[in-house]
Amino acid sequence: QVQLVESGGGLVQAGGSLRLSCAASGTIFKINDMRWYRQAPGLQRELVAAITSVGDTHYLDSVKGRFTISRDNAKNAVYLQMNSLKPEDTAVYTCNVHLQSDWRDYYGMDYWGKGTLVTVSS
């Protein structure tokens, strides 16, 4: 069993910063891609940022230059540093990881956190 626990959400004024954390625990052999998604009320979930096992990063156009995704492989953790926050960044942010639970688990599986709410006031 694998669990993902997120932290770091909250209320912040426009222009402020927040840092989200997500730590995976349980039976883990290898973590591949790690991602942050978000879903605002009434909107579809969207992929905000992703980081591969070798550290390549990808971002949603609207957050480029403001958000930074990083990972700590020793801690099985992924982070999202969010700067210059805007009201339109308000959403529930959820981490997602693709991992292999042991060496025989060739294809691996996706696991999801429960989400953390980020509210940006104007």
PDB file of C-alpha atoms in Angstrom:
ATOM      1  CA  GLN A   1       0.000   0.000   0.000  1.00  0.00           C
ATOM      2  CA  VAL A   2       1.137   3.503  -0.826  1.00  0.00           C
ATOM      3  CA  GLN A   3      -0.078   6.733   0.687  1.00  0.00           C
ATOM      4  CA  LEU A   4       0.484  10.289  -0.456  1.00  0.00           C
ATOM      5  CA  VAL A   5       0.175  13.072   2.082  1.00  0.00           C
ATOM      6  CA  GLU A   6       0.077  16.689   0.964  1.00  0.00           C
ATOM      7  CA  SER A   7       0.613  19.797   3.001  1.00  0.00           C
ATOM      8  CA  GLY A   8       1.180  23.492   2.543  1.00  0.00           C
ATOM      9  CA  GLY A   9      -2.124  24.789   1.225  1.00  0.00           C
ATOM     10  CA  GLY A  10      -3.900  27.758   2.702  1.00  0.00           C
ATOM     11  CA  LEU A  11      -5.079  31.314   2.183  1.00  0.00           C
ATOM     12  CA  VAL A  12      -2.730  33.874   0.708  1.00  0.00           C
ATOM     13  CA  GLN A  13      -3.083  37.315  -0.823  1.00  0.00           C
ATOM     14  CA  ALA A  14      -2.451  37.898  -4.490  1.00  0.00           C
ATOM     15  CA  GLY A  15       1.258  38.254  -5.111  1.00  0.00           C
ATOM     16  CA  GLY A  16       2.119  35.985  -2.221  1.00  0.00           C
ATOM     17  CA  SER A  17       3.787  32.587  -2.128  1.00  0.00           C
ATOM     18  CA  LEU A  18       3.035  29.101  -0.914  1.00  0.00           C
ATOM     19  CA  ARG A  19       5.014  25.864  -0.974  1.00  0.00           C
ATOM     20  CA  LEU A  20       3.161  22.592  -1.349  1.00  0.00           C
ATOM     21  CA  SER A  21       4.679  19.312  -0.245  1.00  0.00           C
ATOM     22  CA  CYS A  22       3.692  15.744  -0.989  1.00  0.00           C
ATOM     23  CA  ALA A  23       5.359  12.727   0.573  1.00  0.00           C
ATOM     24  CA  ALA A  24       4.850   9.128  -0.478  1.00  0.00           C
ATOM     25  CA  SER A  25       5.077   6.289   2.016  1.00  0.00           C
ATOM     26  CA  GLY A  26       4.578   2.547   1.942  1.00  0.00           C
ATOM     27  CA  THR A  27       5.958  -0.159  -0.316  1.00  0.00           C
ATOM     28  CA  ILE A  28       7.989   1.743  -2.903  1.00  0.00           C
ATOM     29  CA  PHE A  29      10.663   0.399  -5.227  1.00  0.00           C
ATOM     30  CA  LYS A  30      10.977   3.278  -7.660  1.00  0.00           C
ATOM     31  CA  ILE A  31       9.134   6.532  -8.245  1.00  0.00           C
ATOM     32  CA  ASN A  32       8.911   7.676 -11.832  1.00  0.00           C
ATOM     33  CA  ASP A  33       7.015  10.833 -12.783  1.00  0.00           C
ATOM     34  CA  MET A  34       5.663  13.081 -10.042  1.00  0.00           C
ATOM     35  CA  ARG A  35       2.962  15.624 -10.862  1.00  0.00           C
ATOM     36  CA  TRP A  36       0.785  18.332  -9.410  1.00  0.00           C
ATOM     37  CA  TYR A  37      -2.767  18.772 -10.658  1.00  0.00           C
ATOM     38  CA  ARG A  38      -5.335  21.350  -9.693  1.00  0.00           C
ATOM     39  CA  GLN A  39      -9.073  21.680  -9.958  1.00  0.00           C
ATOM     40  CA  ALA A  40     -10.945  24.911  -9.486  1.00  0.00           C
ATOM     41  CA  PRO A  41     -14.681  24.954  -8.731  1.00  0.00           C
ATOM     42  CA  GLY A  42     -16.705  24.238 -11.843  1.00  0.00           C
ATOM     43  CA  LEU A  43     -13.642  23.521 -13.953  1.00  0.00           C
ATOM     44  CA  GLN A  44     -11.877  20.396 -15.120  1.00  0.00           C
ATOM     45  CA  ARG A  45      -8.754  19.153 -13.417  1.00  0.00           C
ATOM     46  CA  GLU A  46      -5.597  20.342 -15.122  1.00  0.00           C
ATOM     47  CA  LEU A  47      -1.980  19.280 -14.959  1.00  0.00           C
ATOM     48  CA  VAL A  48       0.045  22.102 -13.447  1.00  0.00           C
ATOM     49  CA  ALA A  49       3.568  20.718 -13.330  1.00  0.00           C
ATOM     50  CA  ALA A  50       5.454  17.471 -13.721  1.00  0.00           C
ATOM     51  CA  ILE A  51       8.941  16.237 -12.967  1.00  0.00           C
ATOM     52  CA  THR A  52      10.500  13.067 -14.331  1.00  0.00           C
ATOM     53  CA  SER A  53      12.758  10.654 -12.493  1.00  0.00           C
ATOM     54  CA  VAL A  54      15.794  12.387 -14.002  1.00  0.00           C
ATOM     55  CA  GLY A  55      14.597  15.851 -13.118  1.00  0.00           C
ATOM     56  CA  ASP A  56      13.092  17.118 -16.363  1.00  0.00           C
ATOM     57  CA  THR A  57      10.275  19.539 -15.624  1.00  0.00           C
ATOM     58  CA  HIS A  58       7.171  20.641 -17.486  1.00  0.00           C
ATOM     59  CA  TYR A  59       4.677  23.379 -16.678  1.00  0.00           C
ATOM     60  CA  LEU A  60       1.245  24.624 -17.597  1.00  0.00           C
ATOM     61  CA  ASP A  61       1.760  27.795 -19.640  1.00  0.00           C
ATOM     62  CA  SER A  62      -0.129  29.968 -17.172  1.00  0.00           C
ATOM     63  CA  VAL A  63       2.245  29.093 -14.303  1.00  0.00           C
ATOM     64  CA  LYS A  64       5.572  29.187 -16.141  1.00  0.00           C
ATOM     65  CA  GLY A  65       7.988  31.525 -14.441  1.00  0.00           C
ATOM     66  CA  ARG A  66       5.930  31.560 -11.244  1.00  0.00           C
ATOM     67  CA  PHE A  67       5.791  27.925 -10.106  1.00  0.00           C
ATOM     68  CA  THR A  68       8.692  25.545  -9.592  1.00  0.00           C
ATOM     69  CA  ILE A  69       8.370  21.802  -9.131  1.00  0.00           C
ATOM     70  CA  SER A  70      11.123  19.840  -7.425  1.00  0.00           C
ATOM     71  CA  ARG A  71      11.630  16.457  -5.820  1.00  0.00           C
ATOM     72  CA  ASP A  72      13.669  14.832  -3.085  1.00  0.00           C
ATOM     73  CA  ASN A  73      14.165  11.201  -4.005  1.00  0.00           C
ATOM     74  CA  ALA A  74      15.604  10.333  -0.602  1.00  0.00           C
ATOM     75  CA  LYS A  75      12.356  11.461   1.007  1.00  0.00           C
ATOM     76  CA  ASN A  76      10.017  10.235  -1.768  1.00  0.00           C
ATOM     77  CA  ALA A  77       8.700  13.773  -1.882  1.00  0.00           C
ATOM     78  CA  VAL A  78       7.659  16.323  -4.461  1.00  0.00           C
ATOM     79  CA  TYR A  79       7.252  20.043  -3.919  1.00  0.00           C
ATOM     80  CA  LEU A  80       5.559  22.922  -5.700  1.00  0.00           C
ATOM     81  CA  GLN A  81       6.872  26.383  -4.961  1.00  0.00           C
ATOM     82  CA  MET A  82       4.233  28.881  -6.021  1.00  0.00           C
ATOM     83  CA  ASN A  83       5.197  32.538  -6.287  1.00  0.00           C
ATOM     84  CA  SER A  84       3.341  35.608  -7.533  1.00  0.00           C
ATOM     85  CA  LEU A  85       0.061  33.862  -6.880  1.00  0.00           C
ATOM     86  CA  LYS A  86      -3.063  35.098  -8.619  1.00  0.00           C
ATOM     87  CA  PRO A  87      -6.741  34.666  -7.708  1.00  0.00           C
ATOM     88  CA  GLU A  88      -7.096  32.365 -10.710  1.00  0.00           C
ATOM     89  CA  ASP A  89      -4.650  29.970  -9.063  1.00  0.00           C
ATOM     90  CA  THR A  90      -7.306  29.207  -6.448  1.00  0.00           C
ATOM     91  CA  ALA A  91      -7.996  25.469  -6.572  1.00  0.00           C
ATOM     92  CA  VAL A  92      -7.560  22.147  -4.853  1.00  0.00           C
ATOM     93  CA  TYR A  93      -4.037  20.972  -5.634  1.00  0.00           C
ATOM     94  CA  THR A  94      -3.421  17.244  -5.739  1.00  0.00           C
ATOM     95  CA  CYS A  95      -0.200  15.349  -6.143  1.00  0.00           C
ATOM     96  CA  ASN A  96       0.084  12.295  -8.337  1.00  0.00           C
ATOM     97  CA  VAL A  97       2.981   9.876  -8.627  1.00  0.00           C
ATOM     98  CA  HIS A  98       3.657   6.936 -10.875  1.00  0.00           C
ATOM     99  CA  LEU A  99       5.649   4.313  -9.057  1.00  0.00           C
ATOM    100  CA  GLN A 100       6.674   0.696  -8.945  1.00  0.00           C
ATOM    101  CA  SER A 101       6.077  -1.114  -5.679  1.00  0.00           C
ATOM    102  CA  ASP A 102       8.768  -3.742  -6.320  1.00  0.00           C
ATOM    103  CA  TRP A 103      11.175  -4.850  -9.055  1.00  0.00           C
ATOM    104  CA  ARG A 104       8.556  -7.178 -10.605  1.00  0.00           C
ATOM    105  CA  ASP A 105       6.042  -4.353 -10.966  1.00  0.00           C
ATOM    106  CA  TYR A 106       7.106  -3.483 -14.509  1.00  0.00           C
ATOM    107  CA  TYR A 107       4.306  -1.095 -15.417  1.00  0.00           C
ATOM    108  CA  GLY A 108       3.758   0.542 -12.057  1.00  0.00           C
ATOM    109  CA  MET A 109       0.681   2.427 -10.955  1.00  0.00           C
ATOM    110  CA  ASP A 110      -0.563   5.941 -10.401  1.00  0.00           C
ATOM    111  CA  TYR A 111      -1.309   7.058  -6.851  1.00  0.00           C
ATOM    112  CA  TRP A 112      -3.153  10.179  -5.788  1.00  0.00           C
ATOM    113  CA  GLY A 113      -3.157  12.350  -2.721  1.00  0.00           C
ATOM    114  CA  LYS A 114      -6.346  13.733  -1.217  1.00  0.00           C
ATOM    115  CA  GLY A 115      -5.619  17.311  -2.229  1.00  0.00           C
ATOM    116  CA  THR A 116      -4.901  20.562  -0.460  1.00  0.00           C
ATOM    117  CA  LEU A 117      -6.848  23.785  -0.937  1.00  0.00           C
ATOM    118  CA  VAL A 118      -5.072  26.915  -2.108  1.00  0.00           C
ATOM    119  CA  THR A 119      -7.077  30.124  -1.938  1.00  0.00           C
ATOM    120  CA  VAL A 120      -5.680  33.354  -3.345  1.00  0.00           C
ATOM    121  CA  SER A 121      -7.516  36.507  -2.379  1.00  0.00           C
ATOM    122  CA  SER A 122      -7.478  39.647  -4.510  1.00  0.00           C
TER     123      SER A 122
END
